[in-house]
Amino acid sequence: MSQVKQIDIKCLKPECSNWFPSPIAFGNTTSFETATMSGNTAQCPYCGSMTPCNKENMRLRTVDSSSGFVGDDT
């Protein structure tokens, strides 16, 4: 179990596709791995559109860099 350093969301609007910090936080990788996320959205600070906020368009970095996660839509 590693401590989470940073979680980013990728805007899924094709014209944007920028990364921004996730409004959803997790303390460790175990809580992230066991979380069920569906129906969450976040507003992209670059284009202003609402984009899904789920594991498929997230990337996670840990404090010790021993593990991480990159979703399928990234």
mmCIF file of N, CA, C and O in Angstrom:
data_model
loop_
_atom_site.group_PDB
_atom_site.id
_atom_site.type_symbol
_atom_site.label_atom_id
_atom_site.label_comp_id
_atom_site.label_asym_id
_atom_site.label_seq_id
_atom_site.Cartn_x
_atom_site.Cartn_y
_atom_site.Cartn_z
ATOM 1 N N MET A 1 0.855 -1.178 0.000
ATOM 2 C CA MET A 1 0.000 0.000 0.000
ATOM 3 C C MET A 1 0.894 1.233 0.000
ATOM 4 O O MET A 1 1.696 1.438 0.891
ATOM 5 N N SER A 2 0.779 2.050 -1.020
ATOM 6 C CA SER A 2 1.566 3.266 -1.161
ATOM 7 C C SER A 2 0.696 4.492 -0.957
ATOM 8 O O SER A 2 -0.495 4.486 -1.266
ATOM 9 N N GLN A 3 1.310 5.541 -0.473
ATOM 10 C CA GLN A 3 0.594 6.805 -0.270
ATOM 11 C C GLN A 3 0.460 7.527 -1.610
ATOM 12 O O GLN A 3 1.409 7.614 -2.383
ATOM 13 N N VAL A 4 -0.731 8.055 -1.867
ATOM 14 C CA VAL A 4 -1.001 8.755 -3.119
ATOM 15 C C VAL A 4 -0.395 10.159 -3.072
ATOM 16 O O VAL A 4 -0.583 10.898 -2.114
ATOM 17 N N LYS A 5 0.338 10.501 -4.120
ATOM 18 C CA LYS A 5 0.936 11.829 -4.238
ATOM 19 C C LYS A 5 0.055 12.754 -5.063
ATOM 20 O O LYS A 5 -0.186 13.899 -4.705
ATOM 21 N N GLN A 6 -0.438 12.250 -6.185
ATOM 22 C CA GLN A 6 -1.180 13.097 -7.117
ATOM 23 C C GLN A 6 -2.131 12.264 -7.952
ATOM 24 O O GLN A 6 -1.791 11.169 -8.377
ATOM 25 N N ILE A 7 -3.337 12.795 -8.180
ATOM 26 C CA ILE A 7 -4.302 12.183 -9.089
ATOM 27 C C ILE A 7 -4.731 13.256 -10.083
ATOM 28 O O ILE A 7 -5.099 14.358 -9.693
ATOM 29 N N ASP A 8 -4.634 12.926 -11.358
ATOM 30 C CA ASP A 8 -5.013 13.856 -12.416
ATOM 31 C C ASP A 8 -6.130 13.258 -13.252
ATOM 32 O O ASP A 8 -6.253 12.041 -13.380
ATOM 33 N N ILE A 9 -6.925 14.161 -13.847
ATOM 34 C CA ILE A 9 -8.028 13.797 -14.741
ATOM 35 C C ILE A 9 -7.681 14.304 -16.140
ATOM 36 O O ILE A 9 -7.182 15.420 -16.295
ATOM 37 N N LYS A 10 -7.982 13.501 -17.144
ATOM 38 C CA LYS A 10 -7.812 13.946 -18.525
ATOM 39 C C LYS A 10 -9.166 14.371 -19.057
ATOM 40 O O LYS A 10 -10.136 13.607 -19.014
ATOM 41 N N CYS A 11 -9.258 15.603 -19.554
ATOM 42 C CA CYS A 11 -10.487 16.082 -20.164
ATOM 43 C C CYS A 11 -10.756 15.237 -21.413
ATOM 44 O O CYS A 11 -9.884 15.076 -22.269
ATOM 45 N N LEU A 12 -11.961 14.695 -21.505
ATOM 46 C CA LEU A 12 -12.296 13.830 -22.631
ATOM 47 C C LEU A 12 -12.892 14.571 -23.822
ATOM 48 O O LEU A 12 -13.249 13.946 -24.825
ATOM 49 N N LYS A 13 -12.979 15.895 -23.739
ATOM 50 C CA LYS A 13 -13.416 16.661 -24.907
ATOM 51 C C LYS A 13 -12.266 16.618 -25.919
ATOM 52 O O LYS A 13 -11.145 17.046 -25.619
ATOM 53 N N PRO A 14 -12.508 16.096 -27.116
ATOM 54 C CA PRO A 14 -11.418 15.912 -28.093
ATOM 55 C C PRO A 14 -10.620 17.185 -28.403
ATOM 56 O O PRO A 14 -9.414 17.116 -28.625
ATOM 57 N N GLU A 15 -11.288 18.322 -28.385
ATOM 58 C CA GLU A 15 -10.593 19.572 -28.694
ATOM 59 C C GLU A 15 -9.683 20.025 -27.557
ATOM 60 O O GLU A 15 -8.872 20.928 -27.722
ATOM 61 N N CYS A 16 -9.817 19.443 -26.390
ATOM 62 C CA CYS A 16 -9.062 19.876 -25.211
ATOM 63 C C CYS A 16 -8.005 18.838 -24.816
ATOM 64 O O CYS A 16 -6.817 19.054 -25.017
ATOM 65 N N SER A 17 -8.425 17.743 -24.235
ATOM 66 C CA SER A 17 -7.552 16.640 -23.804
ATOM 67 C C SER A 17 -6.463 17.033 -22.812
ATOM 68 O O SER A 17 -5.449 16.351 -22.699
ATOM 69 N N ASN A 18 -6.651 18.131 -22.084
ATOM 70 C CA ASN A 18 -5.672 18.545 -21.080
ATOM 71 C C ASN A 18 -5.843 17.751 -19.793
ATOM 72 O O ASN A 18 -6.920 17.252 -19.494
ATOM 73 N N TRP A 19 -4.768 17.667 -19.019
ATOM 74 C CA TRP A 19 -4.776 17.052 -17.697
ATOM 75 C C TRP A 19 -4.956 18.131 -16.644
ATOM 76 O O TRP A 19 -4.412 19.226 -16.777
ATOM 77 N N PHE A 20 -5.707 17.815 -15.571
ATOM 78 C CA PHE A 20 -5.869 18.747 -14.462
ATOM 79 C C PHE A 20 -6.025 17.958 -13.158
ATOM 80 O O PHE A 20 -6.374 16.776 -13.172
ATOM 81 N N PRO A 21 -5.744 18.585 -12.009
ATOM 82 C CA PRO A 21 -5.828 17.878 -10.725
ATOM 83 C C PRO A 21 -7.245 17.387 -10.437
ATOM 84 O O PRO A 21 -8.219 18.090 -10.665
ATOM 85 N N SER A 22 -7.337 16.188 -9.910
ATOM 86 C CA SER A 22 -8.632 15.589 -9.580
ATOM 87 C C SER A 22 -9.247 16.241 -8.350
ATOM 88 O O SER A 22 -8.552 16.489 -7.366
ATOM 89 N N PRO A 23 -10.560 16.494 -8.378
ATOM 90 C CA PRO A 23 -11.226 16.992 -7.179
ATOM 91 C C PRO A 23 -11.505 15.867 -6.172
ATOM 92 O O PRO A 23 -11.899 16.127 -5.052
ATOM 93 N N ILE A 24 -11.277 14.624 -6.582
ATOM 94 C CA ILE A 24 -11.478 13.467 -5.717
ATOM 95 C C ILE A 24 -10.109 13.013 -5.218
ATOM 96 O O ILE A 24 -9.179 12.836 -6.009
ATOM 97 N N ALA A 25 -9.981 12.831 -3.906
ATOM 98 C CA ALA A 25 -8.699 12.456 -3.318
ATOM 99 C C ALA A 25 -8.773 11.085 -2.659
ATOM 100 O O ALA A 25 -9.829 10.660 -2.185
ATOM 101 N N PHE A 26 -7.643 10.409 -2.643
ATOM 102 C CA PHE A 26 -7.489 9.121 -1.976
ATOM 103 C C PHE A 26 -6.192 9.165 -1.183
ATOM 104 O O PHE A 26 -5.193 9.709 -1.646
ATOM 105 N N GLY A 27 -6.192 8.571 -0.009
ATOM 106 C CA GLY A 27 -5.008 8.585 0.841
ATOM 107 C C GLY A 27 -3.967 7.562 0.444
ATOM 108 O O GLY A 27 -2.773 7.779 0.605
ATOM 109 N N ASN A 28 -4.431 6.425 -0.087
ATOM 110 C CA ASN A 28 -3.482 5.377 -0.463
ATOM 111 C C ASN A 28 -4.016 4.604 -1.668
ATOM 112 O O ASN A 28 -5.164 4.763 -2.064
ATOM 113 N N THR A 29 -3.148 3.768 -2.230
ATOM 114 C CA THR A 29 -3.524 3.048 -3.444
ATOM 115 C C THR A 29 -4.611 2.005 -3.186
ATOM 116 O O THR A 29 -5.422 1.731 -4.069
ATOM 117 N N THR A 30 -4.652 1.449 -1.989
ATOM 118 C CA THR A 30 -5.694 0.466 -1.676
ATOM 119 C C THR A 30 -7.082 1.090 -1.726
ATOM 120 O O THR A 30 -8.012 0.517 -2.291
ATOM 121 N N SER A 31 -7.230 2.280 -1.157
ATOM 122 C CA SER A 31 -8.546 2.938 -1.192
ATOM 123 C C SER A 31 -8.922 3.321 -2.622
ATOM 124 O O SER A 31 -10.093 3.262 -2.997
ATOM 125 N N PHE A 32 -7.951 3.676 -3.444
ATOM 126 C CA PHE A 32 -8.218 3.977 -4.855
ATOM 127 C C PHE A 32 -8.644 2.711 -5.591
ATOM 128 O O PHE A 32 -9.634 2.708 -6.325
ATOM 129 N N GLU A 33 -7.911 1.627 -5.392
ATOM 130 C CA GLU A 33 -8.190 0.379 -6.097
ATOM 131 C C GLU A 33 -9.561 -0.201 -5.758
ATOM 132 O O GLU A 33 -10.213 -0.797 -6.603
ATOM 133 N N THR A 34 -10.002 -0.023 -4.524
ATOM 134 C CA THR A 34 -11.273 -0.607 -4.104
ATOM 135 C C THR A 34 -12.466 0.326 -4.300
ATOM 136 O O THR A 34 -13.608 -0.093 -4.104
ATOM 137 N N ALA A 35 -12.225 1.561 -4.691
ATOM 138 C CA ALA A 35 -13.309 2.522 -4.894
ATOM 139 C C ALA A 35 -14.087 2.202 -6.168
ATOM 140 O O ALA A 35 -13.511 1.838 -7.191
ATOM 141 N N THR A 36 -15.399 2.336 -6.074
ATOM 142 C CA THR A 36 -16.263 2.207 -7.240
ATOM 143 C C THR A 36 -16.666 3.613 -7.645
ATOM 144 O O THR A 36 -17.314 4.326 -6.887
ATOM 145 N N MET A 37 -16.262 4.007 -8.811
ATOM 146 C CA MET A 37 -16.532 5.371 -9.254
ATOM 147 C C MET A 37 -17.368 5.341 -10.523
ATOM 148 O O MET A 37 -16.942 4.796 -11.536
ATOM 149 N N SER A 38 -18.550 5.923 -10.460
ATOM 150 C CA SER A 38 -19.372 6.052 -11.659
ATOM 151 C C SER A 38 -20.253 7.280 -11.514
ATOM 152 O O SER A 38 -20.690 7.619 -10.412
ATOM 153 N N GLY A 39 -20.474 7.949 -12.600
ATOM 154 C CA GLY A 39 -21.347 9.114 -12.604
ATOM 155 C C GLY A 39 -20.727 10.398 -12.093
ATOM 156 O O GLY A 39 -21.397 11.418 -12.006
ATOM 157 N N ASN A 40 -19.432 10.366 -11.747
ATOM 158 C CA ASN A 40 -18.764 11.583 -11.287
ATOM 159 C C ASN A 40 -18.342 12.436 -12.480
ATOM 160 O O ASN A 40 -17.948 11.910 -13.520
ATOM 161 N N THR A 41 -18.430 13.742 -12.321
ATOM 162 C CA THR A 41 -17.944 14.664 -13.348
ATOM 163 C C THR A 41 -17.136 15.764 -12.677
ATOM 164 O O THR A 41 -17.284 16.028 -11.488
ATOM 165 N N ALA A 42 -16.280 16.394 -13.467
ATOM 166 C CA ALA A 42 -15.483 17.524 -12.992
ATOM 167 C C ALA A 42 -15.410 18.547 -14.119
ATOM 168 O O ALA A 42 -15.451 18.191 -15.299
ATOM 169 N N GLN A 43 -15.319 19.809 -13.749
ATOM 170 C CA GLN A 43 -15.224 20.857 -14.761
ATOM 171 C C GLN A 43 -13.763 21.077 -15.126
ATOM 172 O O GLN A 43 -12.920 21.334 -14.266
ATOM 173 N N CYS A 44 -13.479 20.987 -16.398
ATOM 174 C CA CYS A 44 -12.124 21.203 -16.896
ATOM 175 C C CYS A 44 -11.781 22.687 -16.758
ATOM 176 O O CYS A 44 -12.522 23.540 -17.250
ATOM 177 N N PRO A 45 -10.666 23.012 -16.103
ATOM 178 C CA PRO A 45 -10.286 24.422 -15.959
ATOM 179 C C PRO A 45 -9.771 25.048 -17.252
ATOM 180 O O PRO A 45 -9.637 26.258 -17.345
ATOM 181 N N TYR A 46 -9.510 24.241 -18.264
ATOM 182 C CA TYR A 46 -8.987 24.752 -19.537
ATOM 183 C C TYR A 46 -10.090 25.117 -20.520
ATOM 184 O O TYR A 46 -10.070 26.183 -21.109
ATOM 185 N N CYS A 47 -11.064 24.214 -20.704
ATOM 186 C CA CYS A 47 -12.114 24.473 -21.697
ATOM 187 C C CYS A 47 -13.473 24.757 -21.059
ATOM 188 O O CYS A 47 -14.397 25.180 -21.735
ATOM 189 N N GLY A 48 -13.615 24.487 -19.755
ATOM 190 C CA GLY A 48 -14.856 24.773 -19.049
ATOM 191 C C GLY A 48 -15.926 23.707 -19.166
ATOM 192 O O GLY A 48 -16.967 23.807 -18.530
ATOM 193 N N SER A 49 -15.700 22.672 -19.958
ATOM 194 C CA SER A 49 -16.721 21.638 -20.120
ATOM 195 C C SER A 49 -16.658 20.645 -18.958
ATOM 196 O O SER A 49 -15.639 20.487 -18.293
ATOM 197 N N MET A 50 -17.791 19.982 -18.730
ATOM 198 C CA MET A 50 -17.842 18.936 -17.723
ATOM 199 C C MET A 50 -17.336 17.643 -18.361
ATOM 200 O O MET A 50 -17.724 17.299 -19.477
ATOM 201 N N THR A 51 -16.451 16.964 -17.669
ATOM 202 C CA THR A 51 -15.882 15.727 -18.190
ATOM 203 C C THR A 51 -16.041 14.630 -17.141
ATOM 204 O O THR A 51 -16.075 14.916 -15.942
ATOM 205 N N PRO A 52 -16.191 13.386 -17.578
ATOM 206 C CA PRO A 52 -16.283 12.301 -16.603
ATOM 207 C C PRO A 52 -15.065 12.291 -15.683
ATOM 208 O O PRO A 52 -13.964 12.667 -16.083
ATOM 209 N N CYS A 53 -15.281 11.883 -14.472
ATOM 210 C CA CYS A 53 -14.220 11.822 -13.469
ATOM 211 C C CYS A 53 -14.256 10.415 -12.891
ATOM 212 O O CYS A 53 -14.895 10.162 -11.880
ATOM 213 N N ASN A 54 -13.632 9.498 -13.606
ATOM 214 C CA ASN A 54 -13.638 8.104 -13.188
ATOM 215 C C ASN A 54 -12.272 7.494 -13.472
ATOM 216 O O ASN A 54 -11.399 8.139 -14.035
ATOM 217 N N LYS A 55 -12.087 6.274 -13.108
ATOM 218 C CA LYS A 55 -10.771 5.646 -13.236
ATOM 219 C C LYS A 55 -10.283 5.547 -14.682
ATOM 220 O O LYS A 55 -9.078 5.518 -14.925
ATOM 221 N N GLU A 56 -11.203 5.521 -15.634
ATOM 222 C CA GLU A 56 -10.803 5.366 -17.033
ATOM 223 C C GLU A 56 -10.024 6.565 -17.563
ATOM 224 O O GLU A 56 -9.247 6.429 -18.500
ATOM 225 N N ASN A 57 -10.256 7.754 -17.012
ATOM 226 C CA ASN A 57 -9.505 8.922 -17.496
ATOM 227 C C ASN A 57 -8.702 9.563 -16.358
ATOM 228 O O ASN A 57 -8.532 10.764 -16.302
ATOM 229 N N MET A 58 -8.176 8.722 -15.471
ATOM 230 C CA MET A 58 -7.338 9.187 -14.361
ATOM 231 C C MET A 58 -5.932 8.614 -14.473
ATOM 232 O O MET A 58 -5.726 7.543 -15.051
ATOM 233 N N ARG A 59 -4.996 9.354 -13.885
ATOM 234 C CA ARG A 59 -3.669 8.805 -13.657
ATOM 235 C C ARG A 59 -3.317 9.106 -12.208
ATOM 236 O O ARG A 59 -3.666 10.165 -11.673
ATOM 237 N N LEU A 60 -2.639 8.178 -11.571
ATOM 238 C CA LEU A 60 -2.296 8.289 -10.160
ATOM 239 C C LEU A 60 -0.799 8.102 -10.002
ATOM 240 O O LEU A 60 -0.208 7.214 -10.627
ATOM 241 N N ARG A 61 -0.202 8.940 -9.179
ATOM 242 C CA ARG A 61 1.218 8.824 -8.857
ATOM 243 C C ARG A 61 1.357 8.662 -7.348
ATOM 244 O O ARG A 61 0.624 9.289 -6.584
ATOM 245 N N THR A 62 2.294 7.833 -6.936
ATOM 246 C CA THR A 62 2.509 7.609 -5.513
ATOM 247 C C THR A 62 3.716 8.390 -5.012
ATOM 248 O O THR A 62 4.579 8.792 -5.801
ATOM 249 N N VAL A 63 3.779 8.578 -3.701
ATOM 250 C CA VAL A 63 4.870 9.333 -3.082
ATOM 251 C C VAL A 63 6.213 8.653 -3.331
ATOM 252 O O VAL A 63 7.197 9.300 -3.671
ATOM 253 N N ASP A 64 6.246 7.349 -3.178
ATOM 254 C CA ASP A 64 7.522 6.618 -3.328
ATOM 255 C C ASP A 64 7.782 6.126 -4.749
ATOM 256 O O ASP A 64 8.773 5.459 -4.995
ATOM 257 N N SER A 65 6.921 6.436 -5.671
ATOM 258 C CA SER A 65 7.033 6.056 -7.082
ATOM 259 C C SER A 65 7.126 4.541 -7.305
ATOM 260 O O SER A 65 7.602 4.097 -8.332
ATOM 261 N N SER A 66 6.691 3.762 -6.309
ATOM 262 C CA SER A 66 6.751 2.309 -6.461
ATOM 263 C C SER A 66 5.572 1.772 -7.262
ATOM 264 O O SER A 66 5.624 0.650 -7.742
ATOM 265 N N SER A 67 4.522 2.550 -7.384
ATOM 266 C CA SER A 67 3.362 2.114 -8.145
ATOM 267 C C SER A 67 2.629 3.328 -8.689
ATOM 268 O O SER A 67 2.902 4.458 -8.325
ATOM 269 N N GLY A 68 1.700 3.066 -9.561
ATOM 270 C CA GLY A 68 0.897 4.123 -10.150
ATOM 271 C C GLY A 68 -0.251 3.499 -10.919
ATOM 272 O O GLY A 68 -0.446 2.284 -10.889
ATOM 273 N N PHE A 69 -0.995 4.325 -11.613
ATOM 274 C CA PHE A 69 -2.142 3.852 -12.359
ATOM 275 C C PHE A 69 -2.385 4.796 -13.510
ATOM 276 O O PHE A 69 -2.271 6.016 -13.363
ATOM 277 N N VAL A 70 -2.726 4.241 -14.671
ATOM 278 C CA VAL A 70 -3.123 5.029 -15.831
ATOM 279 C C VAL A 70 -4.350 4.343 -16.421
ATOM 280 O O VAL A 70 -4.315 3.159 -16.745
ATOM 281 N N GLY A 71 -5.452 5.098 -16.544
ATOM 282 C CA GLY A 71 -6.705 4.549 -17.054
ATOM 283 C C GLY A 71 -6.697 4.278 -18.542
ATOM 284 O O GLY A 71 -5.831 4.756 -19.283
ATOM 285 N N ASP A 72 -7.674 3.515 -18.985
ATOM 286 C CA ASP A 72 -7.773 3.104 -20.387
ATOM 287 C C ASP A 72 -8.031 4.269 -21.350
ATOM 288 O O ASP A 72 -7.646 4.192 -22.517
ATOM 289 N N ASP A 73 -8.703 5.327 -20.906
ATOM 290 C CA ASP A 73 -9.035 6.441 -21.800
ATOM 291 C C ASP A 73 -7.951 7.522 -21.833
ATOM 292 O O ASP A 73 -8.152 8.578 -22.402
ATOM 293 N N THR A 74 -6.808 7.253 -21.242
ATOM 294 C CA THR A 74 -5.759 8.258 -21.204
ATOM 295 C C THR A 74 -4.816 8.066 -22.344
ATOM 296 O O THR A 74 -4.016 8.808 -22.702
#
